[in-house]
């Protein structure tokens, strides 16, 4: 019979609640944007209660009053809601916090007919304001009053030696409603110790102020959502300030619970929302309108913060909850410990077997360690850097050469990826090299690398995949082979080959020119003979005729000498020998004299006193290098005014070396091109081949152990050659 009565009571309760709340409709207007934790927690508690009754339909609208408070915004919001709420009828309108409540009152006649109002989260209720808008008989309110006085007494209990208490509040509209409570606080406690009210300019000011520990001090944190300039502080930023504060922070609501505050007598906002939900159901069911405050406070403290500031809460005369408490070993392993005691007889046998197994493992490990040490010695004896990566790119192993390769310590690398070493330039460069290698393994298998000892090396990449048959772990082995010497040898061979090819070309030109010279010399002999016969067969034999014949003979002799000089110049040098650099350059200038002269270029040669101009090398190739520089200068000078074209050549000794400077006033070389001027096939001329200066550099530096460089001077460019004096 008793069971039947219980079932009947449950059925009646369910049927009655279903009947009462059938087709009920609730409108919730949130003062703030979605994601604002204060109102979100309250609404979460509200929904928790309302969801218990599936027949209640509720609609949720958001305002953005934390970030926007202009009249224009509220006017536009009113127009938007007017469209949204048109032809809608609700049983209850719930306004969460002050802005939503004021908005509902001011626009009640336009939006609603006779809907009940529940104001949730406001700190003060004005019956006069409700009467002004004609809704005094339709309004209920759940007030959210923080118990500041109780929190101060709580701080006194936890910090009995307190001498200074900071109260933090911001300059928002909501903060103004808390001002009377703060004033009461100061009137009540100001004679006991120093009270300081802070409404700082910004959160950064607070962070700076409380970055150092202050003995016998505390902070009562009410809110700080807005700086004085209206900038909205995010919860994460406020949480960071509270967590990093060197002065203990006490709170009044649950937003920053477990987030760095010591604790306090707080309003749990979800429980606050639950109470509001119950009031909403009571209004719909019983039409019960009332104004009441929320008094279900919690005492909550953070164990980590209590330890940090060496604070005790055992004197607190209330039930309290400790969060972030450190678990003991028994707490963490309670199930295991109970289980061990239950099966302890079996454990004895297992321990005996375990000792035997340990003995066998130790024996096997000894053999394995010997094998690993042998492999390690063998691996480290290899000169090439080697390292292993698993399928996720983590470094599994490597030899010592790889550590030296990157300039890292042994403990810095295992279990990490190459991109974890963001401060290591060699590691970042290696990532780029391996990425390029993955793109094209044939084209990018060689790379230049500067080691930790600042040595420029050339390496060859070789990669292979591996798979452990036991563990099924797979990955990649990468080997870098140093091929610097081989590459240098190949480069030297290429340069020698280019030098031989250049000499071969010059030899061919020499042979052709010898044939041309032979053909020219016969007509020159004929011209000489005809001139002489004409002079002797003439009946006049005047001094004018004699002068005429002498001029012809002079020009023929000059042409003959020029042909001989050029023929000697064009023939490649077979071997190195000592020669006069100045005399060689003068010979060059004789060959190109007419070209220089008739282009109005003034060439000046200066040899400093006691200068030794003898050098050891290939004379003709040296002359070709100088000729190339002079011809380049001439081409640039042709762009200048006729009266201002000059090439200065200067010889002097320095540190037992001969220095030759060839400079012009042609305006210089563009800075971006200056570093590329000696590269093969690079030319600043439109129709240039880019081989002249490259060959000049190869002859001076590779074949004659000298150095050639270029720089811009005041009016032009200056080529400087440094050669060993003999």
PDB file of C-alpha atoms in Angstrom, residues 98-99 101-103 105-106 122 124-136 139 177:
ATOM      1  CA  UNK A  98      21.758  46.126 -14.655  1.00  0.00           C
ATOM      2  CA  UNK A  99      21.905  47.079 -18.376  1.00  0.00           C
ATOM      3  CA  UNK A 101      17.001  45.422 -16.594  1.00  0.00           C
ATOM      4  CA  UNK A 102      17.149  49.157 -17.404  1.00  0.00           C
ATOM      5  CA  UNK A 103      16.645  48.379 -21.118  1.00  0.00           C
ATOM      6  CA  UNK A 105      12.034  48.996 -18.125  1.00  0.00           C
ATOM      7  CA  UNK A 106      12.630  51.806 -20.620  1.00  0.00           C
ATOM      8  CA  UNK A 122      21.541  43.678  -9.874  1.00  0.00           C
ATOM      9  CA  UNK A 124      20.239  47.439  -5.613  1.00  0.00           C
ATOM     10  CA  UNK A 125      16.507  47.528  -6.326  1.00  0.00           C
ATOM     11  CA  UNK A 126      14.636  50.803  -6.679  1.00  0.00           C
ATOM     12  CA  UNK A 127      10.870  50.506  -6.234  1.00  0.00           C
ATOM     13  CA  UNK A 128      10.548  54.123  -7.361  1.00  0.00           C
ATOM     14  CA  UNK A 129      12.127  53.281 -10.741  1.00  0.00           C
ATOM     15  CA  UNK A 130       9.740  50.322 -11.209  1.00  0.00           C
ATOM     16  CA  UNK A 131       6.753  52.525 -10.310  1.00  0.00           C
ATOM     17  CA  UNK A 132       7.929  55.190 -12.748  1.00  0.00           C
ATOM     18  CA  UNK A 133       7.651  52.663 -15.601  1.00  0.00           C
ATOM     19  CA  UNK A 134       4.385  51.208 -14.280  1.00  0.00           C
ATOM     20  CA  UNK A 135       5.688  47.689 -13.608  1.00  0.00           C
ATOM     21  CA  UNK A 136       6.024  47.703  -9.810  1.00  0.00           C
ATOM     22  CA  UNK A 139       8.793  42.888 -11.025  1.00  0.00           C
ATOM     23  CA  UNK A 177      26.524  50.491  -7.401  1.00  0.00           C
TER      24      UNK A 177
END
